[in-house]
mmCIF file of C-alpha atoms in Angstrom:
data_model
loop_
_atom_site.group_PDB
_atom_site.id
_atom_site.type_symbol
_atom_site.label_atom_id
_atom_site.label_comp_id
_atom_site.label_asym_id
_atom_site.label_seq_id
_atom_site.Cartn_x
_atom_site.Cartn_y
_atom_site.Cartn_z
ATOM 1 C CA UNK A 10 -15.444 -20.835 -4.474
ATOM 2 C CA UNK A 11 -15.298 -17.617 -4.578
ATOM 3 C CA UNK A 12 -11.473 -16.520 -5.906
ATOM 4 C CA UNK A 13 -10.927 -14.293 -2.598
ATOM 5 C CA UNK A 14 -11.277 -16.896 -0.463
ATOM 6 C CA UNK A 15 -9.346 -19.150 -2.924
ATOM 7 C CA UNK A 16 -6.309 -16.393 -2.406
ATOM 8 C CA UNK A 17 -6.654 -16.924 1.531
ATOM 9 C CA UNK A 18 -6.356 -20.837 1.197
ATOM 10 C CA UNK A 19 -2.797 -20.341 -0.618
ATOM 11 C CA UNK A 20 -1.715 -18.214 1.793
ATOM 12 C CA UNK A 21 -2.409 -14.486 0.451
ATOM 13 C CA UNK A 22 -4.776 -11.760 2.221
ATOM 14 C CA UNK A 23 -6.745 -9.606 0.763
ATOM 15 C CA UNK A 24 -7.335 -6.123 2.148
ATOM 16 C CA UNK A 25 -9.342 -3.254 0.632
ATOM 17 C CA UNK A 26 -7.529 -0.465 -0.566
ATOM 18 C CA UNK A 27 -10.802 2.192 0.094
ATOM 19 C CA UNK A 28 -12.100 4.085 2.726
ATOM 20 C CA UNK A 29 -15.078 6.447 2.698
ATOM 21 C CA UNK A 30 -17.770 6.937 5.239
ATOM 22 C CA UNK A 31 -20.260 5.558 3.347
ATOM 23 C CA UNK A 32 -18.641 1.928 3.731
ATOM 24 C CA UNK A 33 -18.603 2.399 7.453
ATOM 25 C CA UNK A 34 -21.765 4.397 8.051
ATOM 26 C CA UNK A 35 -23.294 0.664 6.800
ATOM 27 C CA UNK A 36 -22.501 -2.919 6.727
ATOM 28 C CA UNK A 37 -19.998 -2.259 3.997
ATOM 29 C CA UNK A 38 -17.342 -3.407 5.364
ATOM 30 C CA UNK A 39 -18.420 -5.718 7.211
ATOM 31 C CA UNK A 40 -20.353 -7.692 4.514
ATOM 32 C CA UNK A 41 -16.999 -7.214 2.499
ATOM 33 C CA UNK A 42 -15.140 -9.278 5.529
ATOM 34 C CA UNK A 43 -17.914 -11.984 6.171
ATOM 35 C CA UNK A 44 -18.186 -12.966 2.882
ATOM 36 C CA UNK A 45 -15.187 -12.263 0.732
ATOM 37 C CA UNK A 46 -12.637 -12.840 3.749
ATOM 38 C CA UNK A 47 -11.357 -9.507 3.479
ATOM 39 C CA UNK A 48 -8.937 -9.260 6.554
ATOM 40 C CA UNK A 49 -7.497 -5.051 6.056
ATOM 41 C CA UNK A 50 -8.139 -1.575 4.986
ATOM 42 C CA UNK A 51 -5.447 0.851 3.374
ATOM 43 C CA UNK A 52 -5.863 4.346 2.434
ATOM 44 C CA UNK A 53 -3.972 7.071 1.415
ATOM 45 C CA UNK A 54 -3.904 10.680 0.521
ATOM 46 C CA UNK A 55 -5.782 10.295 -3.197
ATOM 47 C CA UNK A 56 -8.518 7.398 -1.389
ATOM 48 C CA UNK A 57 -9.190 10.518 1.021
ATOM 49 C CA UNK A 58 -9.279 13.349 -1.438
ATOM 50 C CA UNK A 59 -12.131 11.450 -3.658
ATOM 51 C CA UNK A 60 -13.350 10.419 0.330
ATOM 52 C CA UNK A 61 -13.635 13.931 2.392
ATOM 53 C CA UNK A 62 -13.425 16.953 -0.514
ATOM 54 C CA UNK A 63 -15.639 14.748 -3.085
ATOM 55 C CA UNK A 64 -18.559 14.180 -1.130
ATOM 56 C CA UNK A 65 -20.734 15.454 1.744
ATOM 57 C CA UNK A 66 -20.703 12.963 3.804
ATOM 58 C CA UNK A 67 -18.640 14.017 6.244
ATOM 59 C CA UNK A 68 -20.240 17.945 6.563
ATOM 60 C CA UNK A 69 -21.921 17.576 9.616
ATOM 61 C CA UNK A 70 -19.061 16.121 11.275
ATOM 62 C CA UNK A 71 -16.786 19.160 9.963
ATOM 63 C CA UNK A 72 -18.713 21.396 10.691
ATOM 64 C CA UNK A 73 -18.879 20.112 14.649
ATOM 65 C CA UNK A 74 -15.673 20.153 14.970
ATOM 66 C CA UNK A 75 -15.331 23.749 13.510
ATOM 67 C CA UNK A 76 -17.976 25.238 15.865
ATOM 68 C CA UNK A 77 -15.565 23.261 18.777
ATOM 69 C CA UNK A 78 -12.707 26.014 17.559
ATOM 70 C CA UNK A 79 -10.901 23.785 15.422
ATOM 71 C CA UNK A 80 -9.447 25.766 12.473
ATOM 72 C CA UNK A 81 -6.897 24.262 10.535
ATOM 73 C CA UNK A 82 -7.455 22.291 7.611
ATOM 74 C CA UNK A 83 -4.924 19.624 8.744
ATOM 75 C CA UNK A 84 -6.312 19.557 11.575
ATOM 76 C CA UNK A 85 -9.493 19.104 10.487
ATOM 77 C CA UNK A 86 -8.500 16.415 7.444
ATOM 78 C CA UNK A 87 -7.021 14.427 10.422
ATOM 79 C CA UNK A 88 -9.742 14.771 12.513
ATOM 80 C CA UNK A 89 -11.927 13.479 9.881
ATOM 81 C CA UNK A 90 -9.386 10.953 9.016
ATOM 82 C CA UNK A 91 -8.839 9.472 12.438
ATOM 83 C CA UNK A 92 -12.482 9.105 12.946
ATOM 84 C CA UNK A 93 -12.849 6.743 9.819
ATOM 85 C CA UNK A 94 -9.571 4.834 10.685
ATOM 86 C CA UNK A 95 -10.448 3.894 14.255
ATOM 87 C CA UNK A 96 -14.186 2.838 12.919
ATOM 88 C CA UNK A 97 -12.443 0.713 10.432
ATOM 89 C CA UNK A 98 -10.122 -0.736 13.066
ATOM 90 C CA UNK A 99 -12.648 -1.630 15.061
ATOM 91 C CA UNK A 100 -14.850 -3.007 12.751
ATOM 92 C CA UNK A 101 -11.698 -5.167 12.151
ATOM 93 C CA UNK A 102 -10.748 -6.199 15.404
ATOM 94 C CA UNK A 103 -12.075 -9.238 15.564
ATOM 95 C CA UNK A 104 -9.875 -10.471 12.739
ATOM 96 C CA UNK A 105 -6.506 -9.130 14.300
ATOM 97 C CA UNK A 106 -7.752 -11.134 17.299
ATOM 98 C CA UNK A 107 -8.804 -14.326 15.410
ATOM 99 C CA UNK A 108 -5.638 -14.147 13.470
ATOM 100 C CA UNK A 109 -3.594 -13.540 16.112
ATOM 101 C CA UNK A 110 -2.442 -10.007 14.714
ATOM 102 C CA UNK A 111 -1.577 -11.351 11.428
ATOM 103 C CA UNK A 112 -4.138 -9.143 9.576
ATOM 104 C CA UNK A 113 -6.776 -6.893 10.373
ATOM 105 C CA UNK A 114 -4.497 -3.618 10.298
ATOM 106 C CA UNK A 115 -6.011 -0.471 9.143
ATOM 107 C CA UNK A 116 -3.096 1.966 7.475
ATOM 108 C CA UNK A 117 -2.918 5.820 7.697
ATOM 109 C CA UNK A 118 -0.533 7.496 6.025
ATOM 110 C CA UNK A 119 1.603 10.515 7.372
ATOM 111 C CA UNK A 120 2.058 13.766 5.212
ATOM 112 C CA UNK A 121 3.519 13.152 2.164
ATOM 113 C CA UNK A 122 4.812 16.449 2.800
ATOM 114 C CA UNK A 123 7.243 15.167 4.917
ATOM 115 C CA UNK A 124 8.813 11.930 2.508
ATOM 116 C CA UNK A 125 12.192 13.485 2.856
ATOM 117 C CA UNK A 126 12.145 14.420 6.632
ATOM 118 C CA UNK A 127 12.821 11.695 8.751
ATOM 119 C CA UNK A 128 12.556 13.533 11.859
ATOM 120 C CA UNK A 129 9.722 15.105 11.309
ATOM 121 C CA UNK A 130 8.079 11.543 9.390
ATOM 122 C CA UNK A 131 8.980 10.110 13.092
ATOM 123 C CA UNK A 132 6.788 12.999 15.144
ATOM 124 C CA UNK A 133 3.834 12.394 12.999
ATOM 125 C CA UNK A 134 3.947 8.418 12.541
ATOM 126 C CA UNK A 135 4.206 9.171 16.303
ATOM 127 C CA UNK A 136 1.398 11.595 16.931
ATOM 128 C CA UNK A 137 -1.129 10.218 14.309
ATOM 129 C CA UNK A 138 -0.259 6.496 16.658
ATOM 130 C CA UNK A 139 -1.126 7.974 19.916
ATOM 131 C CA UNK A 140 -4.715 9.000 18.278
ATOM 132 C CA UNK A 141 -5.779 6.492 16.629
ATOM 133 C CA UNK A 142 -4.996 4.568 19.646
ATOM 134 C CA UNK A 143 -5.302 0.392 18.450
ATOM 135 C CA UNK A 144 -3.033 -2.031 18.084
ATOM 136 C CA UNK A 145 -4.167 -3.032 14.617
ATOM 137 C CA UNK A 146 -3.225 0.275 12.995
ATOM 138 C CA UNK A 147 -0.479 0.330 10.825
ATOM 139 C CA UNK A 148 1.006 4.036 10.045
ATOM 140 C CA UNK A 149 2.412 4.168 6.051
ATOM 141 C CA UNK A 150 5.750 5.814 6.048
ATOM 142 C CA UNK A 151 6.734 6.363 2.403
ATOM 143 C CA UNK A 152 10.048 3.973 1.182
ATOM 144 C CA UNK A 153 12.404 7.316 0.295
ATOM 145 C CA UNK A 154 15.923 7.247 1.872
ATOM 146 C CA UNK A 155 14.237 9.497 4.858
ATOM 147 C CA UNK A 156 11.669 7.897 5.428
ATOM 148 C CA UNK A 157 13.181 4.117 6.120
ATOM 149 C CA UNK A 158 15.485 5.471 8.223
ATOM 150 C CA UNK A 159 12.120 6.730 10.043
ATOM 151 C CA UNK A 160 10.533 3.159 9.753
ATOM 152 C CA UNK A 161 13.663 1.799 11.582
ATOM 153 C CA UNK A 162 13.699 4.367 14.414
ATOM 154 C CA UNK A 163 9.491 3.307 14.257
ATOM 155 C CA UNK A 164 9.836 -0.096 14.409
ATOM 156 C CA UNK A 165 11.783 0.316 17.527
ATOM 157 C CA UNK A 166 9.320 1.813 18.989
ATOM 158 C CA UNK A 167 7.140 -0.483 18.129
ATOM 159 C CA UNK A 168 4.892 1.759 16.415
ATOM 160 C CA UNK A 169 3.429 -1.501 13.407
ATOM 161 C CA UNK A 170 4.316 0.462 9.946
ATOM 162 C CA UNK A 171 3.564 -0.043 6.292
ATOM 163 C CA UNK A 172 5.899 1.235 4.133
ATOM 164 C CA UNK A 173 4.818 2.206 1.044
ATOM 165 C CA UNK A 174 5.573 3.690 -2.572
ATOM 166 C CA UNK A 175 8.308 0.882 -3.147
ATOM 167 C CA UNK A 176 9.399 0.017 -6.830
ATOM 168 C CA UNK A 177 12.502 -1.540 -7.099
ATOM 169 C CA UNK A 178 14.209 -4.544 -4.997
ATOM 170 C CA UNK A 179 16.619 -2.776 -3.765
ATOM 171 C CA UNK A 180 14.308 -0.383 -2.055
ATOM 172 C CA UNK A 181 12.463 -3.421 -0.450
ATOM 173 C CA UNK A 182 15.779 -4.587 0.700
ATOM 174 C CA UNK A 183 16.589 -1.684 3.017
ATOM 175 C CA UNK A 184 13.472 -1.667 4.005
ATOM 176 C CA UNK A 185 13.607 -5.185 5.107
ATOM 177 C CA UNK A 186 17.025 -4.669 6.884
ATOM 178 C CA UNK A 187 15.203 -1.396 8.545
ATOM 179 C CA UNK A 188 12.562 -3.929 10.416
ATOM 180 C CA UNK A 189 15.084 -6.472 11.501
ATOM 181 C CA UNK A 190 17.089 -3.519 12.577
ATOM 182 C CA UNK A 191 14.239 -1.713 14.178
ATOM 183 C CA UNK A 192 12.936 -4.940 15.750
ATOM 184 C CA UNK A 193 16.156 -5.627 17.180
ATOM 185 C CA UNK A 194 16.482 -2.315 18.518
ATOM 186 C CA UNK A 195 12.704 -3.221 20.608
ATOM 187 C CA UNK A 196 14.053 -6.479 21.702
ATOM 188 C CA UNK A 197 17.042 -4.922 23.573
ATOM 189 C CA UNK A 198 15.042 -1.819 25.090
ATOM 190 C CA UNK A 199 12.694 -4.671 26.283
ATOM 191 C CA UNK A 200 9.755 -4.750 23.827
ATOM 192 C CA UNK A 201 8.074 -7.579 22.625
ATOM 193 C CA UNK A 202 8.827 -7.597 19.312
ATOM 194 C CA UNK A 203 5.745 -10.068 18.474
ATOM 195 C CA UNK A 204 3.159 -7.813 18.827
ATOM 196 C CA UNK A 205 4.791 -5.787 15.852
ATOM 197 C CA UNK A 206 3.612 -6.027 12.476
ATOM 198 C CA UNK A 207 4.999 -4.497 9.248
ATOM 199 C CA UNK A 208 4.242 -4.604 5.454
ATOM 200 C CA UNK A 209 6.357 -3.585 2.621
ATOM 201 C CA UNK A 210 3.944 -2.179 -0.139
ATOM 202 C CA UNK A 211 5.483 -3.064 -3.538
ATOM 203 C CA UNK A 212 4.177 -1.366 -6.728
ATOM 204 C CA UNK A 213 3.364 -3.414 -9.283
ATOM 205 C CA UNK A 214 1.193 -1.670 -12.563
ATOM 206 C CA UNK A 215 2.961 1.358 -12.604
ATOM 207 C CA UNK A 216 5.976 0.159 -13.498
ATOM 208 C CA UNK A 217 4.021 -1.425 -17.025
ATOM 209 C CA UNK A 218 2.809 1.884 -18.006
ATOM 210 C CA UNK A 219 6.111 3.359 -17.781
ATOM 211 C CA UNK A 220 8.390 0.153 -19.559
ATOM 212 C CA UNK A 221 6.125 -0.608 -21.601
ATOM 213 C CA UNK A 222 6.629 3.366 -22.937
ATOM 214 C CA UNK A 223 10.200 2.595 -23.125
ATOM 215 C CA UNK A 224 9.894 -0.853 -25.147
ATOM 216 C CA UNK A 225 7.829 0.316 -27.675
ATOM 217 C CA UNK A 226 9.993 3.331 -28.222
ATOM 218 C CA UNK A 227 12.585 0.962 -28.607
ATOM 219 C CA UNK A 228 10.374 -0.962 -30.382
ATOM 220 C CA UNK A 229 9.461 2.215 -32.779
ATOM 221 C CA UNK A 230 13.485 3.016 -33.435
ATOM 222 C CA UNK A 231 15.039 -0.151 -34.218
ATOM 223 C CA UNK A 232 14.820 -1.966 -37.551
ATOM 224 C CA UNK A 233 15.899 -5.541 -36.384
ATOM 225 C CA UNK A 234 13.385 -8.095 -36.435
ATOM 226 C CA UNK A 235 14.770 -10.137 -33.783
ATOM 227 C CA UNK A 236 15.282 -7.265 -31.342
ATOM 228 C CA UNK A 237 11.544 -6.450 -32.243
ATOM 229 C CA UNK A 238 10.380 -9.939 -31.605
ATOM 230 C CA UNK A 239 12.403 -9.803 -28.130
ATOM 231 C CA UNK A 240 11.096 -6.725 -26.833
ATOM 232 C CA UNK A 241 7.515 -7.240 -27.993
ATOM 233 C CA UNK A 242 7.845 -10.207 -25.556
ATOM 234 C CA UNK A 243 8.500 -8.226 -22.142
ATOM 235 C CA UNK A 244 5.189 -5.715 -23.177
ATOM 236 C CA UNK A 245 3.551 -6.831 -19.803
ATOM 237 C CA UNK A 246 5.596 -8.660 -18.341
ATOM 238 C CA UNK A 247 8.501 -6.590 -15.872
ATOM 239 C CA UNK A 248 6.155 -5.386 -13.553
ATOM 240 C CA UNK A 249 5.564 -9.123 -12.584
ATOM 241 C CA UNK A 250 9.012 -9.833 -12.952
ATOM 242 C CA UNK A 251 10.135 -7.150 -10.654
ATOM 243 C CA UNK A 252 7.883 -8.293 -7.940
ATOM 244 C CA UNK A 253 8.160 -12.522 -8.475
ATOM 245 C CA UNK A 254 11.700 -11.705 -7.782
ATOM 246 C CA UNK A 255 11.421 -9.265 -4.638
ATOM 247 C CA UNK A 256 9.261 -11.728 -3.322
ATOM 248 C CA UNK A 257 12.641 -14.599 -3.693
ATOM 249 C CA UNK A 258 14.337 -11.933 -1.721
ATOM 250 C CA UNK A 259 11.521 -12.144 0.362
ATOM 251 C CA UNK A 260 12.303 -15.716 1.488
ATOM 252 C CA UNK A 261 15.632 -15.471 1.167
ATOM 253 C CA UNK A 262 15.730 -12.903 4.255
ATOM 254 C CA UNK A 263 13.360 -15.026 5.817
ATOM 255 C CA UNK A 264 15.371 -18.216 6.226
ATOM 256 C CA UNK A 265 19.119 -16.166 6.829
ATOM 257 C CA UNK A 266 20.361 -16.276 10.470
ATOM 258 C CA UNK A 267 19.323 -13.492 11.668
ATOM 259 C CA UNK A 268 15.770 -13.404 10.770
ATOM 260 C CA UNK A 269 15.628 -17.258 11.976
ATOM 261 C CA UNK A 270 16.873 -15.498 15.352
ATOM 262 C CA UNK A 271 14.126 -13.117 15.478
ATOM 263 C CA UNK A 272 11.671 -15.469 14.654
ATOM 264 C CA UNK A 273 12.491 -17.846 17.326
ATOM 265 C CA UNK A 274 11.589 -14.458 19.430
ATOM 266 C CA UNK A 275 8.260 -14.607 18.004
ATOM 267 C CA UNK A 276 8.962 -11.944 15.554
ATOM 268 C CA UNK A 277 6.344 -11.247 12.314
ATOM 269 C CA UNK A 278 7.594 -11.959 9.024
ATOM 270 C CA UNK A 279 7.483 -8.141 7.077
ATOM 271 C CA UNK A 280 5.079 -9.668 4.765
ATOM 272 C CA UNK A 281 5.125 -8.244 0.686
ATOM 273 C CA UNK A 282 2.454 -6.204 -0.046
ATOM 274 C CA UNK A 283 1.032 -5.673 -3.591
ATOM 275 C CA UNK A 284 0.392 -2.287 -4.795
ATOM 276 C CA UNK A 285 -1.487 -0.937 -7.608
ATOM 277 C CA UNK A 286 -2.284 -3.862 -8.980
ATOM 278 C CA UNK A 287 -5.417 -2.323 -10.743
ATOM 279 C CA UNK A 288 -4.362 -2.667 -14.524
ATOM 280 C CA UNK A 289 -3.900 0.671 -16.407
ATOM 281 C CA UNK A 290 -3.558 -0.943 -19.625
ATOM 282 C CA UNK A 291 -7.140 -1.906 -21.444
ATOM 283 C CA UNK A 292 -5.096 -4.012 -23.603
ATOM 284 C CA UNK A 293 -4.219 -6.138 -20.322
ATOM 285 C CA UNK A 294 -6.763 -8.391 -18.283
ATOM 286 C CA UNK A 295 -8.509 -6.517 -15.498
ATOM 287 C CA UNK A 296 -7.699 -8.897 -13.054
ATOM 288 C CA UNK A 297 -3.588 -9.491 -14.695
ATOM 289 C CA UNK A 298 -1.744 -8.731 -11.783
ATOM 290 C CA UNK A 299 -3.740 -10.124 -9.347
ATOM 291 C CA UNK A 300 -3.804 -13.508 -10.558
ATOM 292 C CA UNK A 301 -0.139 -12.727 -11.379
ATOM 293 C CA UNK A 302 0.735 -12.476 -8.031
ATOM 294 C CA UNK A 303 -0.673 -15.491 -5.624
ATOM 295 C CA UNK A 304 1.586 -16.840 -3.691
ATOM 296 C CA UNK A 305 1.898 -17.401 0.809
ATOM 297 C CA UNK A 306 3.185 -14.813 3.431
ATOM 298 C CA UNK A 307 1.562 -12.021 0.706
ATOM 299 C CA UNK A 308 -1.264 -9.466 0.662
ATOM 300 C CA UNK A 309 -3.021 -7.854 -1.713
ATOM 301 C CA UNK A 310 -4.596 -4.799 -1.846
ATOM 302 C CA UNK A 311 -7.905 -3.979 -4.061
ATOM 303 C CA UNK A 312 -9.755 -0.672 -4.551
ATOM 304 C CA UNK A 313 -13.316 -1.802 -5.223
ATOM 305 C CA UNK A 314 -13.793 -2.023 -9.045
ATOM 306 C CA UNK A 315 -10.602 -5.245 -9.109
ATOM 307 C CA UNK A 316 -11.791 -6.477 -5.504
ATOM 308 C CA UNK A 317 -15.572 -7.035 -7.828
ATOM 309 C CA UNK A 318 -13.684 -7.924 -11.177
ATOM 310 C CA UNK A 319 -11.690 -10.759 -9.788
ATOM 311 C CA UNK A 320 -14.249 -12.167 -7.537
ATOM 312 C CA UNK A 321 -16.143 -12.465 -10.527
ATOM 313 C CA UNK A 322 -13.965 -14.358 -12.838
ATOM 314 C CA UNK A 323 -10.702 -14.353 -11.389
ATOM 315 C CA UNK A 324 -8.756 -17.210 -11.824
ATOM 316 C CA UNK A 325 -6.493 -19.019 -9.125
ATOM 317 C CA UNK A 326 -3.403 -20.534 -8.394
ATOM 318 C CA UNK A 327 0.230 -20.777 -6.807
ATOM 319 C CA UNK A 328 1.803 -17.957 -9.243
ATOM 320 C CA UNK A 329 4.691 -16.621 -7.658
ATOM 321 C CA UNK A 330 5.878 -19.854 -7.077
ATOM 322 C CA UNK A 331 5.470 -21.349 -10.364
ATOM 323 C CA UNK A 332 7.048 -18.080 -11.987
ATOM 324 C CA UNK A 333 10.305 -17.540 -10.457
ATOM 325 C CA UNK A 334 11.838 -18.790 -13.390
ATOM 326 C CA UNK A 335 10.386 -16.967 -16.046
ATOM 327 C CA UNK A 336 11.098 -13.915 -13.661
ATOM 328 C CA UNK A 337 14.529 -14.338 -13.886
ATOM 329 C CA UNK A 338 14.890 -14.845 -17.710
ATOM 330 C CA UNK A 339 12.277 -11.346 -17.828
ATOM 331 C CA UNK A 340 15.076 -10.026 -16.159
ATOM 332 C CA UNK A 341 17.802 -10.989 -17.653
ATOM 333 C CA UNK A 342 16.204 -9.626 -21.077
ATOM 334 C CA UNK A 343 15.711 -6.295 -19.481
ATOM 335 C CA UNK A 344 19.187 -6.031 -18.536
ATOM 336 C CA UNK A 345 20.345 -7.452 -22.153
ATOM 337 C CA UNK A 346 18.452 -4.346 -24.062
ATOM 338 C CA UNK A 347 19.641 -2.170 -21.940
ATOM 339 C CA UNK A 348 16.068 -1.245 -20.852
ATOM 340 C CA UNK A 349 15.916 1.713 -17.637
ATOM 341 C CA UNK A 350 14.249 -0.147 -15.378
ATOM 342 C CA UNK A 351 16.157 1.482 -12.246
ATOM 343 C CA UNK A 352 15.825 5.352 -13.948
ATOM 344 C CA UNK A 353 11.952 4.516 -13.722
ATOM 345 C CA UNK A 354 11.594 2.880 -10.285
ATOM 346 C CA UNK A 355 13.476 6.116 -9.397
ATOM 347 C CA UNK A 356 10.794 8.471 -11.359
ATOM 348 C CA UNK A 357 7.895 6.316 -10.322
ATOM 349 C CA UNK A 358 8.961 6.867 -6.103
ATOM 350 C CA UNK A 359 9.158 10.924 -7.461
ATOM 351 C CA UNK A 360 6.180 10.485 -9.302
ATOM 352 C CA UNK A 361 4.393 8.761 -6.635
ATOM 353 C CA UNK A 362 5.074 11.373 -4.101
ATOM 354 C CA UNK A 363 4.300 14.267 -6.196
ATOM 355 C CA UNK A 364 0.415 12.876 -6.842
ATOM 356 C CA UNK A 365 0.036 12.460 -3.009
ATOM 357 C CA UNK A 366 1.492 16.077 -2.478
ATOM 358 C CA UNK A 367 -0.979 17.081 -4.892
ATOM 359 C CA UNK A 368 -3.892 14.962 -3.536
ATOM 360 C CA UNK A 369 -3.476 16.202 0.404
ATOM 361 C CA UNK A 370 -3.304 19.645 -0.670
ATOM 362 C CA UNK A 371 -6.350 19.632 -3.249
ATOM 363 C CA UNK A 372 -7.767 17.889 -0.404
ATOM 364 C CA UNK A 373 -6.722 20.738 2.817
ATOM 365 C CA UNK A 374 -8.103 23.467 0.095
ATOM 366 C CA UNK A 375 -11.636 21.255 -0.283
ATOM 367 C CA UNK A 376 -11.886 21.619 3.668
ATOM 368 C CA UNK A 377 -10.453 24.995 3.725
ATOM 369 C CA UNK A 378 -13.262 26.092 1.190
ATOM 370 C CA UNK A 379 -16.162 23.824 3.034
ATOM 371 C CA UNK A 380 -14.360 25.670 6.397
ATOM 372 C CA UNK A 381 -15.401 28.942 5.239
ATOM 373 C CA UNK A 382 -18.496 28.276 4.143
ATOM 374 C CA UNK A 383 -19.608 27.157 7.750
ATOM 375 C CA UNK A 384 -18.576 30.726 8.974
ATOM 376 C CA UNK A 385 -21.167 32.085 6.368
ATOM 377 C CA UNK A 386 -23.993 29.371 6.486
ATOM 378 C CA UNK A 387 -23.919 26.537 9.863
ATOM 379 C CA UNK A 388 -24.607 23.029 7.968
ATOM 380 C CA UNK A 389 -28.100 21.830 9.626
ATOM 381 C CA UNK A 390 -27.189 19.388 12.475
ATOM 382 C CA UNK A 391 -23.900 21.391 13.418
ATOM 383 C CA UNK A 392 -23.041 21.679 17.441
ATOM 384 C CA UNK A 393 -23.905 25.452 17.935
#
């Protein structure tokens, strides 16, 4: 059987971490839905930078927008992105309806420049929510302290949220609390909490990329054979252990009376979504992180190359449930050897924000250049 469909049998949803006009113009997304059971789609500034800035697929619509008087490159980007997000949401609407609102979501991120501004994040999220106008939209908000405060307010207004760039378990727990706070506020205002959905996007492979470097530096600096052996055993293990224990946190939180009271009123659990599950280290199996994090009530969002690889040769088992003892032992070793996991998680959040800001700025600059070129030579087929 298709390994992607087998994951669904074990309770994990597979989403696509990619968007492009060519995917939506043809039957590409529909084929993934039909054949592979793809049940959601995520986007981010880096994905849109490649899609819009790196191709001519959007140039005709860009020309039409400019002809209608839209000039600001940020506004032009949002209009182009909103078109894609709406179309993807419409393609996934049947999945959304058949799953009773559990799946079928498409994510659109607020500007990464707003990551440290709670009020501006809320305003941008509200504006995008209204502009897209689809019930199966999720607004992506980064998991900074101001972002988490914004999540609480957005959920309290009934806006679906994908909380992104989570690296630390402590950040995930804060996000889970914010989600519960928001649901309680929405219910108190008379809202129907059963129609609100959220995921917490927990990043994986970047943890190992950073931690493996720290571990290798420690190995090179010690003359203790026992320490070297123990440290080598941690290579490529920390990210998976970190995620598995976050999943244990999820199960503990959803078993508590506070959540059970919300569930009794129809609330949906805020599932963990595994992000950054493509393998960065060529020494590791190309589906290493996908295979290690399969379990119920989770989502894995995969870029096309990883999706193809897992379909071809992925091995499926309930690895999340089977690996908790191993995860606890790995994290105990991280603490014993005083490896800087907390510092790494903080740094990766900062770096992740910077990468998204850089991608966003490159995209806006590319759109501005295309806009300026249109003033000289309008594209064929553009509105005049």
